[in-house]
mmCIF file with all atom_site columns, C-alpha atoms in Angstrom:
data_model
loop_
_atom_site.group_PDB
_atom_site.id
_atom_site.type_symbol
_atom_site.label_atom_id
_atom_site.label_alt_id
_atom_site.label_comp_id
_atom_site.label_asym_id
_atom_site.label_entity_id
_atom_site.label_seq_id
_atom_site.pdbx_PDB_ins_code
_atom_site.Cartn_x
_atom_site.Cartn_y
_atom_site.Cartn_z
_atom_site.occupancy
_atom_site.B_iso_or_equiv
_atom_site.pdbx_formal_charge
_atom_site.auth_seq_id
_atom_site.auth_comp_id
_atom_site.auth_asym_id
_atom_site.auth_atom_id
_atom_site.pdbx_PDB_model_num
ATOM 1   C CA . MET A 1 1   ? -25.489 195.944 77.746  1.00 41.00 ? 1   MET A CA 1
ATOM 2   C CA . ALA A 1 2   ? -22.311 195.380 75.554  1.00 42.00 ? 2   ALA A CA 1
ATOM 3   C CA . VAL A 1 3   ? -19.199 193.573 76.435  1.00 42.00 ? 3   VAL A CA 1
ATOM 4   C CA . ASN A 1 4   ? -15.670 193.860 74.668  1.00 38.00 ? 4   ASN A CA 1
ATOM 5   C CA . ARG A 1 5   ? -15.682 191.952 71.547  1.00 39.00 ? 5   ARG A CA 1
ATOM 6   C CA . GLY A 1 6   ? -19.420 190.894 71.862  1.00 39.00 ? 6   GLY A CA 1
ATOM 7   C CA . GLU A 1 7   ? -22.590 192.968 71.871  1.00 40.00 ? 7   GLU A CA 1
ATOM 8   C CA . LEU A 1 8   ? -26.123 192.252 72.292  1.00 41.00 ? 8   LEU A CA 1
ATOM 9   C CA . PRO A 1 9   ? -28.323 192.792 69.151  1.00 41.00 ? 9   PRO A CA 1
ATOM 10  C CA . ARG A 1 10  ? -29.312 196.412 68.917  1.00 44.00 ? 10  ARG A CA 1
ATOM 11  C CA . GLY A 1 11  ? -32.572 197.093 70.604  1.00 45.00 ? 11  GLY A CA 1
ATOM 12  C CA . SER A 1 12  ? -32.603 193.940 72.699  1.00 42.00 ? 12  SER A CA 1
ATOM 13  C CA . GLU A 1 13  ? -31.664 195.388 76.040  1.00 46.00 ? 13  GLU A CA 1
ATOM 14  C CA . PRO A 1 14  ? -35.312 196.566 76.920  1.00 49.00 ? 14  PRO A CA 1
ATOM 15  C CA . GLU A 1 15  ? -36.616 193.080 76.018  1.00 50.00 ? 15  GLU A CA 1
ATOM 16  C CA . LEU A 1 16  ? -33.961 191.433 78.036  1.00 46.00 ? 16  LEU A CA 1
ATOM 17  C CA . GLU A 1 17  ? -34.590 193.716 80.962  1.00 48.00 ? 17  GLU A CA 1
ATOM 18  C CA . ARG A 1 18  ? -38.438 193.088 80.810  1.00 49.00 ? 18  ARG A CA 1
ATOM 19  C CA . LYS A 1 19  ? -37.801 189.300 80.495  1.00 46.00 ? 19  LYS A CA 1
ATOM 20  C CA . LEU A 1 20  ? -35.361 189.501 83.537  1.00 44.00 ? 20  LEU A CA 1
ATOM 21  C CA . SER A 1 21  ? -37.843 191.465 85.593  1.00 45.00 ? 21  SER A CA 1
ATOM 22  C CA . LYS A 1 22  ? -40.785 189.090 84.873  1.00 45.00 ? 22  LYS A CA 1
ATOM 23  C CA . GLU A 1 23  ? -38.498 186.010 85.758  1.00 41.00 ? 23  GLU A CA 1
ATOM 24  C CA . ALA A 1 24  ? -37.237 187.715 88.955  1.00 41.00 ? 24  ALA A CA 1
ATOM 25  C CA . SER A 1 25  ? -40.741 188.485 90.171  1.00 41.00 ? 25  SER A CA 1
ATOM 26  C CA . GLY A 1 26  ? -41.867 185.025 89.652  1.00 43.00 ? 26  GLY A CA 1
ATOM 27  C CA . GLY A 1 27  ? -43.983 185.935 86.576  1.00 44.00 ? 27  GLY A CA 1
ATOM 28  C CA . GLY A 1 28  ? -42.117 183.594 84.181  1.00 41.00 ? 28  GLY A CA 1
ATOM 29  C CA . THR A 1 29  ? -40.969 180.157 84.284  1.00 39.00 ? 29  THR A CA 1
ATOM 30  C CA . THR A 1 30  ? -37.395 179.007 85.005  1.00 37.00 ? 30  THR A CA 1
ATOM 31  C CA . SER A 1 31  ? -37.781 175.678 83.605  1.00 37.00 ? 31  SER A CA 1
ATOM 32  C CA . GLY A 1 32  ? -34.837 175.217 81.180  1.00 39.00 ? 32  GLY A CA 1
ATOM 33  C CA . ALA A 1 33  ? -33.539 178.688 81.885  1.00 41.00 ? 33  ALA A CA 1
ATOM 34  C CA . ASN A 1 34  ? -30.132 180.000 82.471  1.00 41.00 ? 34  ASN A CA 1
ATOM 35  C CA . ARG A 1 35  ? -29.505 180.357 85.985  1.00 40.00 ? 35  ARG A CA 1
ATOM 36  C CA . VAL A 1 36  ? -26.422 182.168 86.637  1.00 42.00 ? 36  VAL A CA 1
ATOM 37  C CA . SER A 1 37  ? -25.897 183.183 90.365  1.00 40.00 ? 37  SER A CA 1
ATOM 38  C CA . SER A 1 38  ? -23.083 184.922 92.017  1.00 42.00 ? 38  SER A CA 1
ATOM 39  C CA . GLY A 1 39  ? -24.253 183.752 95.358  1.00 45.00 ? 39  GLY A CA 1
ATOM 40  C CA . GLY A 1 40  ? -26.746 186.562 95.948  1.00 43.00 ? 40  GLY A CA 1
ATOM 41  C CA . ALA A 1 41  ? -30.619 186.694 95.800  1.00 39.00 ? 41  ALA A CA 1
ATOM 42  C CA . ASP A 1 42  ? -30.814 188.030 92.206  1.00 40.00 ? 42  ASP A CA 1
ATOM 43  C CA . PRO A 1 43  ? -29.338 185.632 89.692  1.00 59.00 ? 43  PRO A CA 1
ATOM 44  C CA . PHE A 1 44  ? -29.579 186.075 85.946  1.00 73.00 ? 44  PHE A CA 1
ATOM 45  C CA . LEU A 1 45  ? -32.700 184.163 84.922  1.00 74.00 ? 45  LEU A CA 1
ATOM 46  C CA . GLY A 1 46  ? -33.966 183.610 81.520  1.00 76.00 ? 46  GLY A CA 1
ATOM 47  C CA . HIS A 1 47  ? -34.121 181.466 78.512  1.00 80.00 ? 47  HIS A CA 1
ATOM 48  C CA . SER A 1 48  ? -33.993 184.115 75.552  1.00 88.00 ? 48  SER A CA 1
ATOM 49  C CA . SER A 1 49  ? -31.636 183.974 72.681  1.00 91.00 ? 49  SER A CA 1
ATOM 50  C CA . ALA A 1 50  ? -30.510 187.534 73.804  1.00 90.00 ? 50  ALA A CA 1
ATOM 51  C CA . LEU A 1 51  ? -29.516 186.279 77.198  1.00 87.00 ? 51  LEU A CA 1
ATOM 52  C CA . ASN A 1 52  ? -27.752 183.233 75.775  1.00 88.00 ? 52  ASN A CA 1
ATOM 53  C CA . ALA A 1 53  ? -25.824 185.484 73.433  1.00 91.00 ? 53  ALA A CA 1
ATOM 54  C CA . PHE A 1 54  ? -24.855 187.856 76.207  1.00 90.00 ? 54  PHE A CA 1
ATOM 55  C CA . LEU A 1 55  ? -23.792 185.012 78.625  1.00 90.00 ? 55  LEU A CA 1
ATOM 56  C CA . SER A 1 56  ? -21.738 183.463 75.706  1.00 91.00 ? 56  SER A CA 1
ATOM 57  C CA . SER A 1 57  ? -20.023 186.889 75.059  1.00 92.00 ? 57  SER A CA 1
ATOM 58  C CA . LEU A 1 58  ? -19.410 187.348 78.729  1.00 92.00 ? 58  LEU A CA 1
ATOM 59  C CA . ARG A 1 59  ? -17.722 183.914 78.914  1.00 92.00 ? 59  ARG A CA 1
ATOM 60  C CA . ARG A 1 60  ? -15.620 184.646 76.103  1.00 93.00 ? 60  ARG A CA 1
ATOM 61  C CA . ALA A 1 61  ? -14.616 187.891 77.487  1.00 94.00 ? 61  ALA A CA 1
ATOM 62  C CA . ALA A 1 62  ? -13.841 186.282 80.887  1.00 93.00 ? 62  ALA A CA 1
ATOM 63  C CA . THR A 1 63  ? -11.088 184.215 79.212  1.00 93.00 ? 63  THR A CA 1
ATOM 64  C CA . SER A 1 64  ? -9.247  187.184 77.543  1.00 90.00 ? 64  SER A CA 1
ATOM 65  C CA . GLU A 1 65  ? -6.569  189.268 79.181  1.00 87.00 ? 65  GLU A CA 1
ATOM 66  C CA . GLY A 1 66  ? -8.112  192.536 77.785  1.00 87.00 ? 66  GLY A CA 1
ATOM 67  C CA . THR A 1 67  ? -10.097 195.320 79.508  1.00 89.00 ? 67  THR A CA 1
ATOM 68  C CA . VAL A 1 68  ? -13.865 194.591 79.429  1.00 91.00 ? 68  VAL A CA 1
ATOM 69  C CA . LEU A 1 69  ? -16.318 197.564 79.216  1.00 90.00 ? 69  LEU A CA 1
ATOM 70  C CA . LEU A 1 70  ? -19.850 196.773 80.429  1.00 90.00 ? 70  LEU A CA 1
ATOM 71  C CA . THR A 1 71  ? -22.355 199.487 79.281  1.00 88.00 ? 71  THR A CA 1
ATOM 72  C CA . GLY A 1 72  ? -25.997 199.892 79.823  1.00 87.00 ? 72  GLY A CA 1
ATOM 73  C CA . GLU A 1 73  ? -28.730 201.998 81.554  1.00 88.00 ? 73  GLU A CA 1
ATOM 74  C CA . SER A 1 74  ? -28.949 201.990 85.351  1.00 84.00 ? 74  SER A CA 1
ATOM 75  C CA . GLY A 1 75  ? -30.429 198.811 86.669  1.00 85.00 ? 75  GLY A CA 1
ATOM 76  C CA . THR A 1 76  ? -29.653 196.562 83.809  1.00 86.00 ? 76  THR A CA 1
ATOM 77  C CA . GLY A 1 77  ? -27.243 194.238 85.773  1.00 87.00 ? 77  GLY A CA 1
ATOM 78  C CA . LYS A 1 78  ? -23.880 195.594 84.924  1.00 89.00 ? 78  LYS A CA 1
ATOM 79  C CA . SER A 1 79  ? -22.678 194.876 88.416  1.00 88.00 ? 79  SER A CA 1
ATOM 80  C CA . ARG A 1 80  ? -23.868 191.382 88.266  1.00 89.00 ? 80  ARG A CA 1
ATOM 81  C CA . ALA A 1 81  ? -22.288 190.812 84.924  1.00 92.00 ? 81  ALA A CA 1
ATOM 82  C CA . ALA A 1 82  ? -18.993 192.016 86.326  1.00 92.00 ? 82  ALA A CA 1
ATOM 83  C CA . GLU A 1 83  ? -19.247 189.409 89.263  1.00 90.00 ? 83  GLU A CA 1
ATOM 84  C CA . ARG A 1 84  ? -19.866 186.746 86.600  1.00 91.00 ? 84  ARG A CA 1
ATOM 85  C CA . LEU A 1 85  ? -16.960 187.873 84.408  1.00 93.00 ? 85  LEU A CA 1
ATOM 86  C CA . HIS A 1 86  ? -14.664 187.632 87.378  1.00 93.00 ? 86  HIS A CA 1
ATOM 87  C CA . ALA A 1 87  ? -15.979 184.307 88.505  1.00 92.00 ? 87  ALA A CA 1
ATOM 88  C CA . TRP A 1 88  ? -15.432 182.772 85.060  1.00 93.00 ? 88  TRP A CA 1
ATOM 89  C CA . SER A 1 89  ? -12.021 184.456 84.615  1.00 94.00 ? 89  SER A CA 1
ATOM 90  C CA . PRO A 1 90  ? -8.553  183.071 85.492  1.00 94.00 ? 90  PRO A CA 1
ATOM 91  C CA . ARG A 1 91  ? -8.513  185.719 88.268  1.00 92.00 ? 91  ARG A CA 1
ATOM 92  C CA . ALA A 1 92  ? -11.536 184.159 90.239  1.00 92.00 ? 92  ALA A CA 1
ATOM 93  C CA . ALA A 1 93  ? -9.435  183.242 93.087  1.00 94.00 ? 93  ALA A CA 1
ATOM 94  C CA . GLY A 1 94  ? -8.202  186.907 93.458  1.00 93.00 ? 94  GLY A CA 1
ATOM 95  C CA . PRO A 1 95  ? -10.284 189.850 94.956  1.00 93.00 ? 95  PRO A CA 1
ATOM 96  C CA . VAL A 1 96  ? -13.023 191.887 93.259  1.00 91.00 ? 96  VAL A CA 1
ATOM 97  C CA . VAL A 1 97  ? -12.423 195.473 94.239  1.00 91.00 ? 97  VAL A CA 1
ATOM 98  C CA . ALA A 1 98  ? -15.237 197.958 93.182  1.00 90.00 ? 98  ALA A CA 1
ATOM 99  C CA . VAL A 1 99  ? -15.224 201.507 93.449  1.00 89.00 ? 99  VAL A CA 1
ATOM 100 C CA . SER A 1 100 ? -18.237 203.895 92.864  1.00 87.00 ? 100 SER A CA 1
ATOM 101 C CA . LEU A 1 101 ? -16.541 206.958 91.015  1.00 86.00 ? 101 LEU A CA 1
ATOM 102 C CA . VAL A 1 102 ? -19.661 208.998 91.488  1.00 85.00 ? 102 VAL A CA 1
ATOM 103 C CA . ALA A 1 103 ? -18.832 209.375 95.155  1.00 77.00 ? 103 ALA A CA 1
ATOM 104 C CA . THR A 1 104 ? -15.091 210.018 94.478  1.00 80.00 ? 104 THR A CA 1
ATOM 105 C CA . SER A 1 105 ? -13.937 213.761 94.180  1.00 79.00 ? 105 SER A CA 1
ATOM 106 C CA . SER A 1 106 ? -11.908 214.433 90.953  1.00 76.00 ? 106 SER A CA 1
ATOM 107 C CA . THR A 1 107 ? -9.113  215.891 93.314  1.00 77.00 ? 107 THR A CA 1
ATOM 108 C CA . LEU A 1 108 ? -8.858  212.499 95.084  1.00 83.00 ? 108 LEU A CA 1
ATOM 109 C CA . ILE A 1 109 ? -9.378  210.102 92.169  1.00 86.00 ? 109 ILE A CA 1
ATOM 110 C CA . GLU A 1 110 ? -5.593  209.446 91.884  1.00 86.00 ? 110 GLU A CA 1
ATOM 111 C CA . ALA A 1 111 ? -5.105  208.702 95.501  1.00 85.00 ? 111 ALA A CA 1
ATOM 112 C CA . THR A 1 112 ? -8.092  206.433 95.373  1.00 87.00 ? 112 THR A CA 1
ATOM 113 C CA . LEU A 1 113 ? -7.051  204.421 92.511  1.00 88.00 ? 113 LEU A CA 1
ATOM 114 C CA . PHE A 1 114 ? -3.105  204.315 92.971  1.00 89.00 ? 114 PHE A CA 1
ATOM 115 C CA . GLY A 1 115 ? -2.879  204.986 96.844  1.00 85.00 ? 115 GLY A CA 1
ATOM 116 C CA . HIS A 1 116 ? -0.957  207.559 98.682  1.00 81.00 ? 116 HIS A CA 1
ATOM 117 C CA . GLU A 1 117 ? 1.919   208.091 101.337 1.00 81.00 ? 117 GLU A CA 1
ATOM 118 C CA . ARG A 1 118 ? 1.329   209.682 104.721 1.00 83.00 ? 118 ARG A CA 1
ATOM 119 C CA . GLY A 1 119 ? 1.576   213.531 104.399 1.00 77.00 ? 119 GLY A CA 1
ATOM 120 C CA . ALA A 1 120 ? 0.950   213.453 100.419 1.00 76.00 ? 120 ALA A CA 1
ATOM 121 C CA . PHE A 1 121 ? -1.932  215.926 100.986 1.00 76.00 ? 121 PHE A CA 1
ATOM 122 C CA . THR A 1 122 ? -4.046  217.526 103.637 1.00 73.00 ? 122 THR A CA 1
ATOM 123 C CA . ASP A 1 123 ? -5.733  214.949 105.850 1.00 77.00 ? 123 ASP A CA 1
ATOM 124 C CA . ALA A 1 124 ? -3.373  212.170 104.726 1.00 77.00 ? 124 ALA A CA 1
ATOM 125 C CA . HIS A 1 125 ? -2.574  211.043 108.063 1.00 82.00 ? 125 HIS A CA 1
ATOM 126 C CA . ARG A 1 126 ? -1.483  207.579 106.977 1.00 84.00 ? 126 ARG A CA 1
ATOM 127 C CA . SER A 1 127 ? -0.397  205.677 103.998 1.00 84.00 ? 127 SER A CA 1
ATOM 128 C CA . ARG A 1 128 ? -3.136  203.940 102.029 1.00 85.00 ? 128 ARG A CA 1
ATOM 129 C CA . GLN A 1 129 ? -3.135  201.365 99.253  1.00 88.00 ? 129 GLN A CA 1
ATOM 130 C CA . GLY A 1 130 ? -4.990  202.163 95.958  1.00 89.00 ? 130 GLY A CA 1
ATOM 131 C CA . ILE A 1 131 ? -7.593  200.141 94.435  1.00 91.00 ? 131 ILE A CA 1
ATOM 132 C CA . PHE A 1 132 ? -5.217  198.840 91.852  1.00 92.00 ? 132 PHE A CA 1
ATOM 133 C CA . ARG A 1 133 ? -2.863  197.466 94.503  1.00 92.00 ? 133 ARG A CA 1
ATOM 134 C CA . ARG A 1 134 ? -5.829  196.023 96.648  1.00 93.00 ? 134 ARG A CA 1
ATOM 135 C CA . ALA A 1 135 ? -7.004  194.170 93.611  1.00 92.00 ? 135 ALA A CA 1
ATOM 136 C CA . HIS A 1 136 ? -3.797  192.612 92.524  1.00 92.00 ? 136 HIS A CA 1
ATOM 137 C CA . GLY A 1 137 ? -4.379  189.285 90.968  1.00 92.00 ? 137 GLY A CA 1
ATOM 138 C CA . GLY A 1 138 ? -8.194  189.851 90.926  1.00 92.00 ? 138 GLY A CA 1
ATOM 139 C CA . THR A 1 139 ? -10.649 192.356 89.241  1.00 92.00 ? 139 THR A CA 1
ATOM 140 C CA . VAL A 1 140 ? -11.023 196.143 89.390  1.00 92.00 ? 140 VAL A CA 1
ATOM 141 C CA . VAL A 1 141 ? -14.612 197.447 88.804  1.00 91.00 ? 141 VAL A CA 1
ATOM 142 C CA . LEU A 1 142 ? -14.875 201.079 88.173  1.00 89.00 ? 142 LEU A CA 1
ATOM 143 C CA . ASP A 1 143 ? -18.421 201.940 88.562  1.00 89.00 ? 143 ASP A CA 1
ATOM 144 C CA . ASP A 1 144 ? -20.010 205.212 87.258  1.00 86.00 ? 144 ASP A CA 1
ATOM 145 C CA . ILE A 1 145 ? -16.773 206.198 85.489  1.00 86.00 ? 145 ILE A CA 1
ATOM 146 C CA . GLU A 1 146 ? -18.999 208.399 83.111  1.00 85.00 ? 146 GLU A CA 1
ATOM 147 C CA . HIS A 1 147 ? -19.326 210.768 86.116  1.00 83.00 ? 147 HIS A CA 1
ATOM 148 C CA . LEU A 1 148 ? -15.653 211.666 85.957  1.00 83.00 ? 148 LEU A CA 1
ATOM 149 C CA . ALA A 1 149 ? -14.422 214.678 83.945  1.00 81.00 ? 149 ALA A CA 1
ATOM 150 C CA . PRO A 1 150 ? -13.183 213.669 80.516  1.00 85.00 ? 150 PRO A CA 1
ATOM 151 C CA . GLU A 1 151 ? -9.759  214.778 81.342  1.00 82.00 ? 151 GLU A CA 1
ATOM 152 C CA . THR A 1 152 ? -9.658  212.514 84.441  1.00 82.00 ? 152 THR A CA 1
ATOM 153 C CA . GLN A 1 153 ? -11.106 209.568 82.546  1.00 80.00 ? 153 GLN A CA 1
#
């Protein structure tokens, strides 16, 4: 998993995933561990140097005004990382609006992201705010963006 301006050492993702799985299942100790919870049942747990480096990079990225790209295999905690990033950012008081782009047709992506007016297309029976407007002052999480056609990205 990588973040803008900070990246885990190459090859550490599988080790981090194994350690997190072991900790979450009760197979490891949490004494002295990083415990970062977003209020859910599955906080980041661990005490490895890779996790420490990742959390440090995430905190640095949270203070920037730049766009952050979280990458990694399915199930590695990108959504959790996005939640923490938002919580540590100056935008924490604003909303987090997430959209799974795998479930959004390429013909409706513009309306989903930017909104639309009533009658703009077939079945647009009312105006609707887009993701970016709803997230004003907060954070937008575009999940599964790799599923969009390159020209749409």
